[in-house]
Short mmCIF file of C-alpha atoms in Angstrom, two decimals:
data_model
loop_
_atom_site.label_atom_id
_atom_site.label_comp_id
_atom_site.label_asym_id
_atom_site.label_seq_id
_atom_site.Cartn_x
_atom_site.Cartn_y
_atom_site.Cartn_z
CA UNK A 43 -67.13 9.21 24.63
CA UNK A 44 -65.06 9.03 27.81
CA UNK A 45 -63.32 5.71 28.34
CA UNK A 46 -62.80 6.08 32.08
CA UNK A 47 -65.76 7.48 33.99
CA UNK A 48 -65.61 8.44 37.64
CA UNK A 49 -68.47 9.16 40.00
CA UNK A 50 -69.45 11.18 41.81
CA UNK A 51 -67.68 14.23 40.40
CA UNK A 52 -67.61 15.79 43.84
CA UNK A 53 -68.41 14.73 47.35
CA UNK A 54 -68.56 16.51 50.70
CA UNK A 55 -68.42 14.47 53.90
CA UNK A 56 -67.71 14.99 57.58
CA UNK A 57 -64.62 13.71 59.35
CA UNK A 58 -65.06 10.10 60.38
CA UNK A 59 -67.38 9.21 57.51
CA UNK A 60 -66.64 6.37 55.10
CA UNK A 61 -66.65 7.17 51.39
CA UNK A 62 -66.74 5.07 48.25
CA UNK A 63 -65.47 6.45 44.96
CA UNK A 64 -66.37 4.74 41.71
CA UNK A 65 -64.54 4.21 38.45
CA UNK A 66 -65.77 2.41 35.36
CA UNK A 67 -63.48 1.55 32.46
CA UNK A 68 -63.38 -0.06 29.04
CA UNK A 69 -62.49 -3.68 28.58
CA UNK A 70 -60.57 -3.11 25.37
CA UNK A 71 -56.92 -4.01 25.93
CA UNK A 72 -57.28 -3.66 29.68
CA UNK A 73 -53.97 -4.06 31.45
CA UNK A 74 -54.32 -2.30 34.80
CA UNK A 75 -56.42 0.13 36.80
CA UNK A 76 -54.68 2.77 38.88
CA UNK A 77 -55.77 5.22 41.57
CA UNK A 78 -54.00 8.52 42.28
CA UNK A 79 -54.54 11.27 44.86
CA UNK A 80 -54.09 14.83 43.62
CA UNK A 81 -53.88 17.51 46.29
CA UNK A 82 -52.25 20.44 44.52
CA UNK A 83 -50.60 19.76 41.21
CA UNK A 84 -48.81 16.42 41.36
CA UNK A 85 -50.88 13.21 41.52
CA UNK A 86 -49.46 10.72 43.98
CA UNK A 87 -49.75 7.00 43.33
CA UNK A 88 -52.10 5.01 45.57
CA UNK A 89 -52.87 1.60 44.06
CA UNK A 90 -52.50 -0.45 40.93
CA UNK A 91 -54.90 -3.33 40.30
CA UNK A 92 -54.34 -5.96 37.65
CA UNK A 93 -55.61 -9.39 36.75
CA UNK A 94 -53.36 -10.84 39.42
CA UNK A 95 -54.16 -8.29 42.11
CA UNK A 96 -57.78 -7.29 42.32
CA UNK A 97 -57.83 -6.04 45.91
CA UNK A 98 -55.39 -3.71 47.61
CA UNK A 99 -55.35 -2.12 51.07
CA UNK A 100 -53.20 0.48 52.72
CA UNK A 101 -54.24 1.84 56.07
CA UNK A 102 -57.66 3.44 55.78
CA UNK A 103 -57.68 3.16 51.98
CA UNK A 104 -58.65 0.09 50.04
CA UNK A 105 -59.57 -0.66 46.47
CA UNK A 106 -61.13 -3.51 44.57
CA UNK A 107 -61.41 -4.33 40.90
CA UNK A 108 -64.41 -6.05 39.39
CA UNK A 109 -63.25 -7.31 36.00
CA UNK A 110 -66.62 -8.79 35.18
CA UNK A 111 -68.54 -5.56 35.63
CA UNK A 112 -65.63 -3.36 34.52
CA UNK A 113 -65.38 -1.09 37.53
CA UNK A 114 -63.23 -0.31 40.51
CA UNK A 115 -63.99 1.33 43.81
CA UNK A 116 -61.80 3.22 46.22
CA UNK A 117 -62.89 3.14 49.85
CA UNK A 118 -61.71 5.53 52.52
CA UNK A 119 -62.75 4.79 56.08
CA UNK A 120 -62.67 7.19 59.04
CA UNK A 121 -62.02 10.13 56.71
CA UNK A 122 -59.78 12.99 57.83
CA UNK A 123 -59.46 16.55 56.54
CA UNK A 124 -56.14 15.52 55.02
CA UNK A 125 -58.02 13.17 52.71
CA UNK A 126 -59.47 16.19 50.91
CA UNK A 127 -58.18 15.96 47.35
CA UNK A 128 -59.10 14.98 43.84
CA UNK A 129 -58.96 11.21 43.37
CA UNK A 130 -58.04 10.12 39.86
CA UNK A 131 -58.65 6.74 38.30
CA UNK A 132 -56.68 5.64 35.23
CA UNK A 133 -56.75 2.65 32.91
CA UNK A 134 -53.46 1.27 31.63
CA UNK A 135 -53.40 0.37 27.95
CA UNK A 136 -53.93 -0.19 25.14
CA UNK A 137 -51.50 -2.87 24.17
CA UNK A 138 -48.43 -4.29 25.83
CA UNK A 139 -46.17 -1.95 23.91
CA UNK A 140 -47.76 1.27 25.01
CA UNK A 141 -47.76 2.43 28.60
CA UNK A 142 -50.26 5.18 28.10
CA UNK A 143 -52.67 5.84 30.96
CA UNK A 144 -56.18 7.09 30.25
CA UNK A 145 -57.45 9.17 33.15
CA UNK A 146 -60.96 9.90 34.31
CA UNK A 147 -61.94 13.45 35.26
CA UNK A 148 -61.58 12.67 38.95
CA UNK A 149 -63.71 12.87 42.07
CA UNK A 150 -63.21 15.93 44.25
CA UNK A 151 -63.51 14.88 47.88
CA UNK A 152 -63.94 17.51 50.59
CA UNK A 153 -63.77 16.38 54.20
CA UNK A 154 -65.06 18.97 56.65
CA UNK A 155 -64.36 18.92 60.41
CA UNK B 213 -33.48 9.50 45.73
CA UNK B 214 -35.20 12.62 44.49
CA UNK B 215 -38.53 12.47 42.76
CA UNK B 216 -39.50 13.88 39.40
CA UNK B 217 -38.72 17.58 39.17
CA UNK B 218 -40.11 20.15 36.77
CA UNK B 219 -39.24 23.72 35.97
CA UNK B 220 -40.42 26.37 36.02
CA UNK B 221 -43.20 25.83 38.54
CA UNK B 222 -45.14 28.73 37.02
CA UNK B 223 -44.86 30.42 33.66
CA UNK B 224 -46.78 33.44 32.43
CA UNK B 225 -46.35 34.30 28.77
CA UNK B 226 -47.94 36.41 26.10
CA UNK B 227 -49.95 34.92 23.27
CA UNK B 228 -47.72 34.07 20.33
CA UNK B 229 -44.53 33.49 22.34
CA UNK B 230 -42.72 30.16 22.54
CA UNK B 231 -42.24 28.37 25.87
CA UNK B 232 -40.04 25.51 27.03
CA UNK B 233 -40.93 23.32 29.98
CA UNK B 234 -38.38 21.02 31.57
CA UNK B 235 -38.69 17.65 33.29
CA UNK B 236 -36.04 15.70 35.22
CA UNK B 237 -37.25 12.11 35.75
CA UNK B 238 -36.36 9.80 38.59
CA UNK B 239 -32.90 8.36 37.99
CA UNK B 240 -33.10 4.94 36.35
CA UNK B 241 -36.65 5.36 35.07
CA UNK B 242 -36.68 4.45 31.42
CA UNK B 243 -40.12 5.83 30.59
CA UNK B 244 -41.17 9.48 30.63
CA UNK B 245 -44.61 10.97 29.98
CA UNK B 246 -46.06 14.42 29.50
CA UNK B 247 -49.68 15.25 30.37
CA UNK B 248 -51.79 18.39 30.26
CA UNK B 249 -54.48 19.20 32.78
CA UNK B 250 -56.86 22.04 32.06
CA UNK B 251 -58.77 23.62 34.91
CA UNK B 252 -61.34 21.21 36.29
CA UNK B 253 -60.41 18.49 33.82
CA UNK B 254 -58.64 15.15 34.00
CA UNK B 255 -55.14 14.46 32.75
CA UNK B 256 -54.71 14.48 28.99
CA UNK B 257 -51.87 12.35 27.60
CA UNK B 258 -49.47 14.24 25.32
CA UNK B 259 -46.34 12.19 24.60
CA UNK B 260 -44.42 9.16 25.88
CA UNK B 261 -40.72 8.27 25.68
CA UNK B 262 -39.37 4.78 26.34
CA UNK B 263 -35.63 4.20 26.13
CA UNK B 264 -34.31 4.61 22.61
CA UNK B 265 -37.63 3.78 20.95
CA UNK B 266 -39.44 6.32 18.82
CA UNK B 267 -41.68 8.41 21.07
CA UNK B 268 -45.44 7.96 21.08
CA UNK B 269 -46.64 11.41 20.01
CA UNK B 270 -50.26 10.44 19.53
CA UNK B 271 -51.54 12.84 22.19
CA UNK B 272 -49.92 16.04 20.95
CA UNK B 273 -52.81 18.40 20.13
CA UNK B 274 -51.13 20.29 17.28
CA UNK B 275 -47.83 20.74 15.47
CA UNK B 276 -47.10 23.68 17.77
CA UNK B 277 -46.29 21.10 20.45
CA UNK B 278 -43.05 19.11 20.43
CA UNK B 279 -40.90 17.32 22.97
CA UNK B 280 -37.41 15.94 23.16
CA UNK B 281 -35.63 13.67 25.55
CA UNK B 282 -31.88 13.27 25.98
CA UNK B 283 -31.16 9.58 26.48
CA UNK B 284 -32.96 8.46 29.61
CA UNK B 285 -32.74 11.80 31.37
CA UNK B 286 -34.06 15.31 30.90
CA UNK B 287 -37.01 16.08 28.65
CA UNK B 288 -38.23 19.42 27.34
CA UNK B 289 -41.73 20.17 26.10
CA UNK B 290 -41.86 23.10 23.70
CA UNK B 291 -45.00 24.99 22.76
CA UNK B 292 -44.59 27.38 19.87
CA UNK B 293 -46.80 30.41 19.19
CA UNK B 294 -48.73 29.88 22.41
CA UNK B 295 -52.49 30.37 22.46
CA UNK B 296 -54.77 31.10 25.38
CA UNK B 297 -56.21 27.59 25.19
CA UNK B 298 -52.72 26.26 25.99
CA UNK B 299 -53.12 27.57 29.54
CA UNK B 300 -53.01 24.52 31.80
CA UNK B 301 -50.85 22.60 34.23
CA UNK B 302 -48.31 20.49 32.39
CA UNK B 303 -47.34 17.37 34.30
CA UNK B 304 -44.41 15.07 33.69
CA UNK B 305 -44.21 11.51 35.00
CA UNK B 306 -41.61 8.76 34.88
CA UNK B 307 -41.72 5.04 35.47
CA UNK B 308 -39.56 1.94 35.47
CA UNK B 309 -42.22 -0.73 35.61
CA UNK B 310 -45.24 -0.50 33.32
CA UNK B 311 -48.02 1.78 34.46
CA UNK B 312 -46.82 2.88 37.91
CA UNK B 313 -46.04 6.43 36.97
CA UNK B 314 -44.62 8.94 39.44
CA UNK B 315 -45.51 12.56 38.78
CA UNK B 316 -43.59 15.77 39.11
CA UNK B 317 -45.04 18.92 40.70
CA UNK B 318 -46.11 20.32 37.33
CA UNK B 319 -45.71 23.63 35.55
CA UNK B 320 -48.66 26.00 35.56
CA UNK B 321 -48.69 27.80 32.22
CA UNK B 322 -50.76 30.95 31.80
CA UNK B 323 -51.03 32.50 28.35
CA UNK B 324 -52.29 36.08 28.42
#
């Protein structure tokens, strides 16, 4: 059973639309929730959300963490074609001694002109 | 400074051959990770190095896979007797603080 589940698996929108990407995770040994953007091969870091930082914003991107319901969302407003990518969500854990990240399968976002 | 670098960027090999993939982490990053990403799939954790501690090898899929790291620098991932199911992009990441991992460009391995 997957521990980190992302939805939708793929999404096609027009430039200017606002999108919301979802990520649910397990509570066991939760330490952090991370979002990455993957355009070709290398994922690039977007946000990290922890108990002490449950909302982050950078330009048109923002993310919140709901620790009660065990999910996070990534919002992108006024989408551009350059936002087309796979967006990966990852849970940090388990345990303080292990820095393993467990990734979801990703959401493929396509922004068309 | 420079980001994480990996070499080669692409590798095509025949089934049964051994391959070595290299990763140069960001200078000063004490932690290094290897992941595998099959086509259309998420990232699959393989192995993690932290300083001089014993590596966490819990994600290695078989004993054909091994990895080494020299101090807090270069790491090599070796796959022996490659199989077609080993075809994937192999990603390396490094970090200084917990969890915020920075990824290299990856090596695309194709086993014919």
